[in-house]
PDB file of C-alpha atoms in Angstrom:
ATOM      1  CA  GLY A   1     112.182 152.028 112.503  1.00  0.00           C
ATOM      2  CA  GLN A   2     114.019 149.343 114.718  1.00  0.00           C
ATOM      3  CA  VAL A   3     114.422 145.588 114.748  1.00  0.00           C
ATOM      4  CA  HIS A   4     114.734 143.902 118.189  1.00  0.00           C
ATOM      5  CA  CYS A   5     116.052 140.417 119.181  1.00  0.00           C
ATOM      6  CA  LEU A   6     114.961 139.159 122.563  1.00  0.00           C
ATOM      7  CA  ASN A   7     116.202 136.397 124.489  1.00  0.00           C
ATOM      8  CA  ALA A   8     113.382 133.978 124.692  1.00  0.00           C
ATOM      9  CA  ALA A   9     114.394 132.634 128.177  1.00  0.00           C
ATOM     10  CA  ASP A  10     113.993 135.819 129.934  1.00  0.00           C
ATOM     11  CA  GLY A  11     113.001 138.551 127.610  1.00  0.00           C
ATOM     12  CA  THR A  12     116.161 140.811 127.666  1.00  0.00           C
ATOM     13  CA  GLU A  13     117.246 142.289 124.489  1.00  0.00           C
ATOM     14  CA  LYS A  14     120.336 140.652 122.766  1.00  0.00           C
ATOM     15  CA  TRP A  15     120.432 143.391 120.076  1.00  0.00           C
ATOM     16  CA  SER A  16     118.510 145.785 118.138  1.00  0.00           C
ATOM     17  CA  TYR A  17     119.231 147.466 114.708  1.00  0.00           C
ATOM     18  CA  GLU A  18     118.142 150.527 112.749  1.00  0.00           C
ATOM     19  CA  LEU A  19     119.115 151.684 109.449  1.00  0.00           C
ATOM     20  CA  PRO A  20     121.900 154.322 109.857  1.00  0.00           C
ATOM     21  CA  SER A  21     119.967 156.536 107.190  1.00  0.00           C
ATOM     22  CA  SER A  22     116.688 157.925 108.081  1.00  0.00           C
ATOM     23  CA  PRO A  23     115.003 154.677 109.915  1.00  0.00           C
ATOM     24  CA  LEU A  24     111.257 154.956 109.295  1.00  0.00           C
ATOM     25  CA  TYR A  25     108.953 152.151 109.951  1.00  0.00           C
ATOM     26  CA  VAL A  26     109.490 148.346 110.461  1.00  0.00           C
ATOM     27  CA  GLY A  27     105.894 147.159 110.270  1.00  0.00           C
ATOM     28  CA  ALA A  28     106.128 143.907 108.084  1.00  0.00           C
ATOM     29  CA  PRO A  29     106.802 140.496 109.916  1.00  0.00           C
ATOM     30  CA  THR A  30     110.305 139.621 109.752  1.00  0.00           C
ATOM     31  CA  SER A  31     111.364 136.340 107.792  1.00  0.00           C
ATOM     32  CA  MET A  32     114.391 134.255 109.339  1.00  0.00           C
ATOM     33  CA  GLY A  33     116.632 131.600 107.566  1.00  0.00           C
ATOM     34  CA  ASP A  34     120.318 130.910 106.809  1.00  0.00           C
ATOM     35  CA  ILE A  35     120.340 132.888 103.374  1.00  0.00           C
ATOM     36  CA  ASN A  36     124.267 132.933 103.222  1.00  0.00           C
ATOM     37  CA  ASN A  37     124.968 129.507 104.625  1.00  0.00           C
ATOM     38  CA  ASP A  38     127.159 130.568 107.501  1.00  0.00           C
ATOM     39  CA  GLY A  39     125.181 128.098 109.816  1.00  0.00           C
ATOM     40  CA  PHE A  40     123.150 130.846 111.388  1.00  0.00           C
ATOM     41  CA  LEU A  41     119.928 132.305 110.969  1.00  0.00           C
ATOM     42  CA  GLU A  42     119.663 135.703 109.124  1.00  0.00           C
ATOM     43  CA  VAL A  43     116.624 138.275 109.476  1.00  0.00           C
ATOM     44  CA  VAL A  44     115.112 139.778 106.656  1.00  0.00           C
ATOM     45  CA  PHE A  45     113.209 142.963 107.471  1.00  0.00           C
ATOM     46  CA  ASN A  46     111.317 145.852 105.700  1.00  0.00           C
ATOM     47  CA  ASP A  47     111.864 149.562 106.553  1.00  0.00           C
ATOM     48  CA  TRP A  48     109.456 151.388 104.291  1.00  0.00           C
ATOM     49  CA  TYR A  49     110.961 151.304 100.816  1.00  0.00           C
ATOM     50  CA  ARG A  50     114.103 149.383 101.928  1.00  0.00           C
ATOM     51  CA  LEU A  51     114.516 145.631 102.514  1.00  0.00           C
ATOM     52  CA  GLY A  52     117.282 144.549 104.423  1.00  0.00           C
ATOM     53  CA  ALA A  53     118.923 141.331 105.791  1.00  0.00           C
ATOM     54  CA  LEU A  54     120.709 141.241 109.352  1.00  0.00           C
ATOM     55  CA  ASP A  55     123.020 138.625 110.652  1.00  0.00           C
ATOM     56  CA  HIS A  56     122.508 136.560 113.816  1.00  0.00           C
ATOM     57  CA  ASN A  57     124.476 139.372 115.708  1.00  0.00           C
ATOM     58  CA  GLY A  58     122.253 142.244 114.281  1.00  0.00           C
ATOM     59  CA  ASP A  59     124.717 143.449 111.867  1.00  0.00           C
ATOM     60  CA  LEU A  60     123.513 144.670 108.256  1.00  0.00           C
ATOM     61  CA  LEU A  61     124.462 142.238 105.686  1.00  0.00           C
ATOM     62  CA  TRP A  62     122.865 144.125 102.774  1.00  0.00           C
ATOM     63  CA  VAL A  63     119.966 146.426 101.878  1.00  0.00           C
ATOM     64  CA  TYR A  64     117.872 146.788  98.741  1.00  0.00           C
ATOM     65  CA  ASN A  65     115.776 149.851  97.750  1.00  0.00           C
ATOM     66  CA  ILE A  66     112.464 148.644  96.333  1.00  0.00           C
ATOM     67  CA  PRO A  67     111.349 150.558  93.099  1.00  0.00           C
ATOM     68  CA  GLY A  68     108.785 153.461  93.401  1.00  0.00           C
ATOM     69  CA  TYR A  69     109.191 153.681  97.250  1.00  0.00           C
ATOM     70  CA  GLY A  70     107.164 150.521  97.505  1.00  0.00           C
ATOM     71  CA  GLN A  71     107.041 148.597 100.839  1.00  0.00           C
ATOM     72  CA  SER A  72     106.670 144.728 101.571  1.00  0.00           C
ATOM     73  CA  PHE A  73     103.980 144.938 104.113  1.00  0.00           C
ATOM     74  CA  ARG A  74     103.364 141.170 104.559  1.00  0.00           C
ATOM     75  CA  GLY A  75     107.220 140.242 104.697  1.00  0.00           C
ATOM     76  CA  ALA A  76     109.115 138.056 102.486  1.00  0.00           C
ATOM     77  CA  ALA A  77     109.294 134.395 101.402  1.00  0.00           C
ATOM     78  CA  LEU A  78     112.723 132.619 101.660  1.00  0.00           C
ATOM     79  CA  ALA A  79     113.454 130.029  99.025  1.00  0.00           C
ATOM     80  CA  ASP A  80     116.153 129.277  96.516  1.00  0.00           C
ATOM     81  CA  VAL A  81     114.629 130.261  93.046  1.00  0.00           C
ATOM     82  CA  ASN A  82     117.865 130.500  90.940  1.00  0.00           C
ATOM     83  CA  GLU A  83     119.394 126.906  91.447  1.00  0.00           C
ATOM     84  CA  ASP A  84     122.302 128.262  93.512  1.00  0.00           C
ATOM     85  CA  ALA A  85     123.314 127.009  96.984  1.00  0.00           C
ATOM     86  CA  TYR A  86     121.640 129.870  98.683  1.00  0.00           C
ATOM     87  CA  MET A  87     117.955 130.718  99.822  1.00  0.00           C
ATOM     88  CA  ASP A  88     116.663 133.775  97.953  1.00  0.00           C
ATOM     89  CA  VAL A  89     114.265 136.587  99.202  1.00  0.00           C
ATOM     90  CA  THR A  90     110.903 137.037  97.367  1.00  0.00           C
ATOM     91  CA  PHE A  91     108.254 139.579  98.238  1.00  0.00           C
ATOM     92  CA  CYS A  92     105.459 141.578  96.814  1.00  0.00           C
ATOM     93  CA  SER A  93     105.469 145.423  96.739  1.00  0.00           C
ATOM     94  CA  SER A  94     102.854 147.926  97.241  1.00  0.00           C
ATOM     95  CA  GLU A  95     103.828 149.282  93.841  1.00  0.00           C
ATOM     96  CA  GLY A  96     102.440 146.131  92.191  1.00  0.00           C
ATOM     97  CA  THR A  97     105.646 144.210  91.614  1.00  0.00           C
ATOM     98  CA  VAL A  98     106.980 140.844  92.662  1.00  0.00           C
ATOM     99  CA  ILE A  99     110.638 140.686  93.247  1.00  0.00           C
ATOM    100  CA  SER A 100     113.343 138.006  94.040  1.00  0.00           C
ATOM    101  CA  LEU A 101     116.866 139.093  95.360  1.00  0.00           C
ATOM    102  CA  ASN A 102     119.821 136.973  95.872  1.00  0.00           C
ATOM    103  CA  GLY A 103     119.959 135.963  99.538  1.00  0.00           C
ATOM    104  CA  LEU A 104     123.928 136.166  99.592  1.00  0.00           C
ATOM    105  CA  ASP A 105     124.184 139.758  98.508  1.00  0.00           C
ATOM    106  CA  GLY A 106     120.716 141.275  97.862  1.00  0.00           C
ATOM    107  CA  SER A 107     121.184 141.752  94.142  1.00  0.00           C
ATOM    108  CA  LEU A 108     118.072 141.254  91.790  1.00  0.00           C
ATOM    109  CA  ILE A 109     117.328 137.994  90.289  1.00  0.00           C
ATOM    110  CA  ARG A 110     114.111 138.741  88.489  1.00  0.00           C
ATOM    111  CA  SER A 111     110.977 140.896  89.067  1.00  0.00           C
ATOM    112  CA  ILE A 112     107.561 141.069  87.382  1.00  0.00           C
ATOM    113  CA  ASP A 113     105.275 144.210  87.229  1.00  0.00           C
ATOM    114  CA  LEU A 114     101.679 143.092  87.898  1.00  0.00           C
ATOM    115  CA  GLN A 115     100.468 146.467  88.052  1.00  0.00           C
ATOM    116  CA  ALA A 116     101.335 146.950  84.278  1.00  0.00           C
ATOM    117  CA  ASP A 117      99.561 143.647  83.424  1.00  0.00           C
ATOM    118  CA  PHE A 118      96.333 144.625  85.365  1.00  0.00           C
ATOM    119  CA  GLY A 119      96.305 148.041  83.830  1.00  0.00           C
ATOM    120  CA  MET A 120      95.010 149.845  86.981  1.00  0.00           C
ATOM    121  CA  ASN A 121      96.546 150.757  90.206  1.00  0.00           C
ATOM    122  CA  PHE A 122      97.323 147.527  91.753  1.00  0.00           C
ATOM    123  CA  GLY A 123      98.878 147.275  95.268  1.00  0.00           C
ATOM    124  CA  ALA A 124     100.448 143.911  95.821  1.00  0.00           C
ATOM    125  CA  GLU A 125     100.288 143.860  99.631  1.00  0.00           C
ATOM    126  CA  HIS A 126      99.985 140.222 100.310  1.00  0.00           C
ATOM    127  CA  GLY A 127     102.784 137.797 101.291  1.00  0.00           C
ATOM    128  CA  PRO A 128     103.925 135.685  98.175  1.00  0.00           C
ATOM    129  CA  LEU A 129     103.783 131.889  98.284  1.00  0.00           C
ATOM    130  CA  VAL A 130     106.708 129.870  96.495  1.00  0.00           C
ATOM    131  CA  ALA A 131     106.458 126.339  95.402  1.00  0.00           C
ATOM    132  CA  ASP A 132     105.801 123.980  92.416  1.00  0.00           C
ATOM    133  CA  PHE A 133     102.088 124.138  92.473  1.00  0.00           C
ATOM    134  CA  ASN A 134     101.727 122.456  89.128  1.00  0.00           C
ATOM    135  CA  ASN A 135     104.485 119.950  89.467  1.00  0.00           C
ATOM    136  CA  ASP A 136     106.274 120.850  86.264  1.00  0.00           C
ATOM    137  CA  GLY A 137     109.600 120.979  87.904  1.00  0.00           C
ATOM    138  CA  VAL A 138     109.427 124.893  87.972  1.00  0.00           C
ATOM    139  CA  LEU A 139     108.853 126.995  91.028  1.00  0.00           C
ATOM    140  CA  ASP A 140     105.825 129.252  90.894  1.00  0.00           C
ATOM    141  CA  VAL A 141     105.031 132.381  92.836  1.00  0.00           C
ATOM    142  CA  PHE A 142     101.380 133.100  93.854  1.00  0.00           C
ATOM    143  CA  ALA A 143     100.714 136.734  94.631  1.00  0.00           C
ATOM    144  CA  ALA A 144      97.434 138.815  95.001  1.00  0.00           C
ATOM    145  CA  GLY A 145      96.779 142.421  95.323  1.00  0.00           C
ATOM    146  CA  GLY A 146      94.290 145.316  94.408  1.00  0.00           C
ATOM    147  CA  HIS A 147      92.563 148.281  95.785  1.00  0.00           C
ATOM    148  CA  ALA A 148      90.527 148.688  98.766  1.00  0.00           C
ATOM    149  CA  GLU A 149      88.388 151.540 100.148  1.00  0.00           C
ATOM    150  CA  TYR A 150      85.928 151.790 103.034  1.00  0.00           C
ATOM    151  CA  PRO A 151      83.213 152.485 103.374  1.00  0.00           C
ATOM    152  CA  ALA A 152      83.056 152.889  99.697  1.00  0.00           C
ATOM    153  CA  ILE A 153      83.348 149.139  99.114  1.00  0.00           C
ATOM    154  CA  GLU A 154      81.971 149.178  95.673  1.00  0.00           C
ATOM    155  CA  ASN A 155      85.061 150.771  94.332  1.00  0.00           C
ATOM    156  CA  ASN A 156      87.234 147.574  95.691  1.00  0.00           C
ATOM    157  CA  TYR A 157      88.822 145.280  93.123  1.00  0.00           C
ATOM    158  CA  GLY A 158      91.627 142.931  92.917  1.00  0.00           C
ATOM    159  CA  ALA A 159      93.250 139.816  91.372  1.00  0.00           C
ATOM    160  CA  ALA A 160      95.449 136.671  92.104  1.00  0.00           C
ATOM    161  CA  TYR A 161      98.456 135.825  89.988  1.00  0.00           C
ATOM    162  CA  MET A 162     100.013 132.253  89.467  1.00  0.00           C
ATOM    163  CA  ILE A 163     103.384 133.058  87.941  1.00  0.00           C
ATOM    164  CA  SER A 164     105.989 130.340  86.693  1.00  0.00           C
ATOM    165  CA  TRP A 165     109.115 131.910  88.379  1.00  0.00           C
ATOM    166  CA  GLY A 166     112.210 129.718  87.504  1.00  0.00           C
ATOM    167  CA  ALA A 167     113.901 126.683  88.765  1.00  0.00           C
ATOM    168  CA  GLY A 168     115.223 126.503  92.286  1.00  0.00           C
ATOM    169  CA  ASN A 169     116.017 124.497  95.398  1.00  0.00           C
ATOM    170  CA  GLY A 170     113.143 125.871  97.597  1.00  0.00           C
ATOM    171  CA  PRO A 171     112.150 124.967 100.085  1.00  0.00           C
ATOM    172  CA  ASP A 172     108.450 125.511  99.767  1.00  0.00           C
ATOM    173  CA  TRP A 173     107.127 128.516 101.255  1.00  0.00           C
ATOM    174  CA  ALA A 174     103.389 127.473 100.836  1.00  0.00           C
ATOM    175  CA  MET A 175     101.472 129.726 103.447  1.00  0.00           C
ATOM    176  CA  PHE A 176     101.643 133.118 104.901  1.00  0.00           C
ATOM    177  CA  GLN A 177     104.534 133.142 107.297  1.00  0.00           C
ATOM    178  CA  ARG A 178     105.495 129.776 106.002  1.00  0.00           C
ATOM    179  CA  ASP A 179     103.628 127.349 108.639  1.00  0.00           C
ATOM    180  CA  TYR A 180     100.896 126.921 110.832  1.00  0.00           C
ATOM    181  CA  ARG A 181     102.680 128.531 113.755  1.00  0.00           C
ATOM    182  CA  ARG A 182     103.689 131.471 111.603  1.00  0.00           C
ATOM    183  CA  THR A 183     107.163 131.314 112.477  1.00  0.00           C
ATOM    184  CA  ALA A 184     108.276 132.783 109.124  1.00  0.00           C
ATOM    185  CA  CYS A 185     111.453 130.825 109.572  1.00  0.00           C
ATOM    186  CA  VAL A 186     113.313 128.049 107.627  1.00  0.00           C
ATOM    187  CA  CYS A 187     114.804 126.480 110.679  1.00  0.00           C
ATOM    188  CA  ASN A 188     116.151 122.967 111.378  1.00  0.00           C
ATOM    189  CA  ASP A 189     118.757 121.283 113.672  1.00  0.00           C
ATOM    190  CA  SER A 190     121.791 121.915 111.488  1.00  0.00           C
ATOM    191  CA  LEU A 191     121.575 125.389 112.721  1.00  0.00           C
ATOM    192  CA  LEU A 192     122.053 124.406 116.288  1.00  0.00           C
ATOM    193  CA  GLN A 193     125.351 126.132 117.171  1.00  0.00           C
ATOM    194  CA  THR A 194     126.866 126.543 120.553  1.00  0.00           C
ATOM    195  CA  THR A 195     126.542 130.251 120.102  1.00  0.00           C
ATOM    196  CA  GLU A 196     123.035 130.005 119.041  1.00  0.00           C
ATOM    197  CA  PRO A 197     121.255 127.392 121.173  1.00  0.00           C
ATOM    198  CA  VAL A 198     117.788 128.381 120.564  1.00  0.00           C
ATOM    199  CA  VAL A 199     116.196 126.575 117.360  1.00  0.00           C
ATOM    200  CA  ILE A 200     112.714 126.540 116.445  1.00  0.00           C
ATOM    201  CA  ALA A 201     111.992 122.935 115.179  1.00  0.00           C
ATOM    202  CA  MET A 202     109.717 122.554 112.224  1.00  0.00           C
ATOM    203  CA  GLU A 203     106.758 120.050 112.225  1.00  0.00           C
ATOM    204  CA  PRO A 204     107.834 116.560 113.153  1.00  0.00           C
ATOM    205  CA  THR A 205     106.379 113.967 111.152  1.00  0.00           C
ATOM    206  CA  VAL A 206     104.454 110.698 111.801  1.00  0.00           C
ATOM    207  CA  PRO A 207     105.774 108.069 109.546  1.00  0.00           C
ATOM    208  CA  ASP A 208     103.540 106.586 107.104  1.00  0.00           C
ATOM    209  CA  ILE A 209     100.031 107.920 108.177  1.00  0.00           C
ATOM    210  CA  SER A 210      98.014 109.396 105.582  1.00  0.00           C
ATOM    211  CA  VAL A 211      94.620 111.396 105.967  1.00  0.00           C
ATOM    212  CA  TYR A 212      91.970 111.320 103.299  1.00  0.00           C
ATOM    213  CA  PRO A 213      90.172 113.469 102.227  1.00  0.00           C
ATOM    214  CA  THR A 214      91.626 116.955 102.826  1.00  0.00           C
ATOM    215  CA  LEU A 215      88.320 118.261 101.605  1.00  0.00           C
ATOM    216  CA  PHE A 216      85.869 116.430 103.927  1.00  0.00           C
ATOM    217  CA  VAL A 217      82.355 116.458 105.101  1.00  0.00           C
ATOM    218  CA  ARG A 218      82.157 114.395 108.238  1.00  0.00           C
ATOM    219  CA  GLU A 219      84.559 111.394 107.965  1.00  0.00           C
ATOM    220  CA  LEU A 220      88.177 111.192 107.626  1.00  0.00           C
ATOM    221  CA  LEU A 221      90.208 107.993 106.784  1.00  0.00           C
ATOM    222  CA  LEU A 222      93.635 107.511 108.311  1.00  0.00           C
ATOM    223  CA  VAL A 223      95.754 104.902 106.344  1.00  0.00           C
ATOM    224  CA  GLY A 224      99.139 103.620 107.478  1.00  0.00           C
ATOM    225  CA  LYS A 225     101.541 101.460 105.554  1.00  0.00           C
ATOM    226  CA  GLU A 226     101.589  99.149 108.492  1.00  0.00           C
ATOM    227  CA  ALA A 227      99.510  99.127 111.568  1.00  0.00           C
ATOM    228  CA  LEU A 228      98.848 102.235 113.016  1.00  0.00           C
ATOM    229  CA  PRO A 229     100.406 102.908 116.392  1.00  0.00           C
ATOM    230  CA  PRO A 230      98.449 104.330 119.448  1.00  0.00           C
ATOM    231  CA  LEU A 231      97.725 107.810 118.589  1.00  0.00           C
ATOM    232  CA  GLU A 232      95.539 110.851 119.617  1.00  0.00           C
ATOM    233  CA  LEU A 233      93.588 112.954 116.883  1.00  0.00           C
ATOM    234  CA  SER A 234      92.775 116.467 117.660  1.00  0.00           C
ATOM    235  CA  LEU A 235      91.011 119.076 115.307  1.00  0.00           C
ATOM    236  CA  TYR A 236      91.421 122.723 115.724  1.00  0.00           C
ATOM    237  CA  ASN A 237      89.835 125.876 114.045  1.00  0.00           C
ATOM    238  CA  ILE A 238      92.145 128.156 112.388  1.00  0.00           C
ATOM    239  CA  SER A 239      92.482 130.192 115.468  1.00  0.00           C
ATOM    240  CA  GLY A 240      93.732 127.454 117.428  1.00  0.00           C
ATOM    241  CA  LEU A 241      90.641 126.575 119.414  1.00  0.00           C
ATOM    242  CA  LEU A 242      90.389 122.878 119.958  1.00  0.00           C
ATOM    243  CA  LEU A 243      86.979 121.322 118.505  1.00  0.00           C
ATOM    244  CA  TYR A 244      87.525 117.604 118.828  1.00  0.00           C
ATOM    245  CA  SER A 245      89.928 115.115 120.413  1.00  0.00           C
ATOM    246  CA  GLN A 246      89.994 111.379 120.341  1.00  0.00           C
ATOM    247  CA  ALA A 247      92.260 108.735 121.411  1.00  0.00           C
ATOM    248  CA  PHE A 248      92.816 105.406 119.170  1.00  0.00           C
ATOM    249  CA  THR A 249      94.554 102.283 120.431  1.00  0.00           C
ATOM    250  CA  GLY A 250      96.003 101.379 117.118  1.00  0.00           C
ATOM    251  CA  GLY A 251      96.517  97.944 115.555  1.00  0.00           C
ATOM    252  CA  ASP A 252      94.635  98.532 112.203  1.00  0.00           C
ATOM    253  CA  LYS A 253      96.148  99.794 109.105  1.00  0.00           C
ATOM    254  CA  LYS A 254      92.933 101.786 108.460  1.00  0.00           C
ATOM    255  CA  VAL A 255      90.680 104.172 110.740  1.00  0.00           C
ATOM    256  CA  ILE A 256      87.506 105.893 109.990  1.00  0.00           C
ATOM    257  CA  VAL A 257      86.961 109.037 112.129  1.00  0.00           C
ATOM    258  CA  THR A 258      83.785 110.577 112.432  1.00  0.00           C
ATOM    259  CA  LEU A 259      83.886 114.305 113.138  1.00  0.00           C
ATOM    260  CA  PRO A 260      81.329 116.438 114.567  1.00  0.00           C
ATOM    261  CA  GLU A 261      79.079 118.713 112.539  1.00  0.00           C
ATOM    262  CA  LEU A 262      81.316 121.644 111.463  1.00  0.00           C
ATOM    263  CA  PRO A 263      80.721 124.743 109.509  1.00  0.00           C
ATOM    264  CA  PRO A 264      82.545 125.202 106.062  1.00  0.00           C
ATOM    265  CA  ALA A 265      86.148 126.551 106.834  1.00  0.00           C
ATOM    266  CA  ALA A 266      89.761 125.589 107.107  1.00  0.00           C
ATOM    267  CA  TYR A 267      90.849 123.235 110.143  1.00  0.00           C
ATOM    268  CA  ILE A 268      94.104 122.073 111.408  1.00  0.00           C
ATOM    269  CA  LEU A 269      94.466 118.215 112.293  1.00  0.00           C
ATOM    270  CA  ARG A 270      97.143 117.177 114.786  1.00  0.00           C
ATOM    271  CA  ILE A 271      97.943 113.458 114.958  1.00  0.00           C
ATOM    272  CA  GLN A 272     100.116 112.633 118.176  1.00  0.00           C
ATOM    273  CA  THR A 273     102.004 109.583 118.709  1.00  0.00           C
ATOM    274  CA  ALA A 274     104.771 108.326 120.998  1.00  0.00           C
ATOM    275  CA  ALA A 275     107.062 109.222 118.190  1.00  0.00           C
ATOM    276  CA  GLY A 276     106.126 112.759 117.795  1.00  0.00           C
ATOM    277  CA  GLN A 277     103.235 114.723 115.932  1.00  0.00           C
ATOM    278  CA  SER A 278     102.267 116.098 112.631  1.00  0.00           C
ATOM    279  CA  GLU A 279      99.659 118.691 111.414  1.00  0.00           C
ATOM    280  CA  GLN A 280      97.581 118.883 108.251  1.00  0.00           C
ATOM    281  CA  LEU A 281      95.361 121.516 106.923  1.00  0.00           C
ATOM    282  CA  LEU A 282      92.021 120.400 106.040  1.00  0.00           C
ATOM    283  CA  PHE A 283      88.879 121.844 104.574  1.00  0.00           C
ATOM    284  CA  ARG A 284      85.150 121.310 105.272  1.00  0.00           C
ATOM    285  CA  GLN A 285      83.301 121.684 102.058  1.00  0.00           C
TER     286      GLN A 285
END
C-alpha cells in the first residue's frame, strides 16, 4: 500500500507515501501531471477503493472513495473535462462505472453506471481514453469492460462504450498510459523547475512530414510541404523490436517506402531527422 518516488540518477528514494488509515494495495499504474497548476507534477494513485493525489513532495492533496469499494486497476487519465483551468482525473471502476474528478480538489464532476446499462455484472477494469473522437467539439470517453473466467471461457462477455463526456481543454489521453512509452504523464518543459530538474520530454515533432496510409499493406508515402530533409526511418513492433530501418538523403517532397512483408498487427514508425524525431502508430491490414 505504498507509493515510492526514486531519484532516476542513482535509484535512491526521494519519498514514499501510504494512506494513514489502513493502506492496502497500490497495484494500478500511477498517472502524473500538473493537476493543480502549481508548476510541478502531481501523482495520482489508487489504493483499492481510494483514489488519491500526491504533490511533488509526496504529501496528500486529496483522496476520493470509489463507490461500491471499486478499484481503478488500470489507472487514471488526466485531461480537463469541464472547461476550467485544471486537468481532471477520469478512471474506470471495477464496479462498472466511469468517473471524472476535479483535479484541484478531487470533487466529483460526473459519472456514468455502465453496469446498469449493460444489465449484468460489468467490471470496467480497463484504462479509459479521453479525446474528441468524432470531432464535434465535445470530449468523449472510450471505456471497456465485462466479465472473464478461466478455463470456462465460454462464460466470458464484454462490451466497449464510447461516451460523449463534456466540453473541456484536454489534452488528449488517447492510448493506455497516454503515449507509446507508457509514461502515463502529461509532461512538458514548463514544468522544468530548479527544485524539480527531471522532466520527461514528450514526443518531439518533425515539421511538415506526413505519413500515409496509417492502414498499410507494403508501401508508405512520406509527404513534406517542402523538400524532405535527410532522415532515417525505423519500424518497430509493439514490443519495441526493430524490424526495418532505412536512411533517405532527402531533397524530394514525396518518398515512397516499400516495407518487408509483415503480419497484420500494430507497428510504430519512427522518423529521425537532425531536428528531432516523431513516432506514429500504423496498422498492417
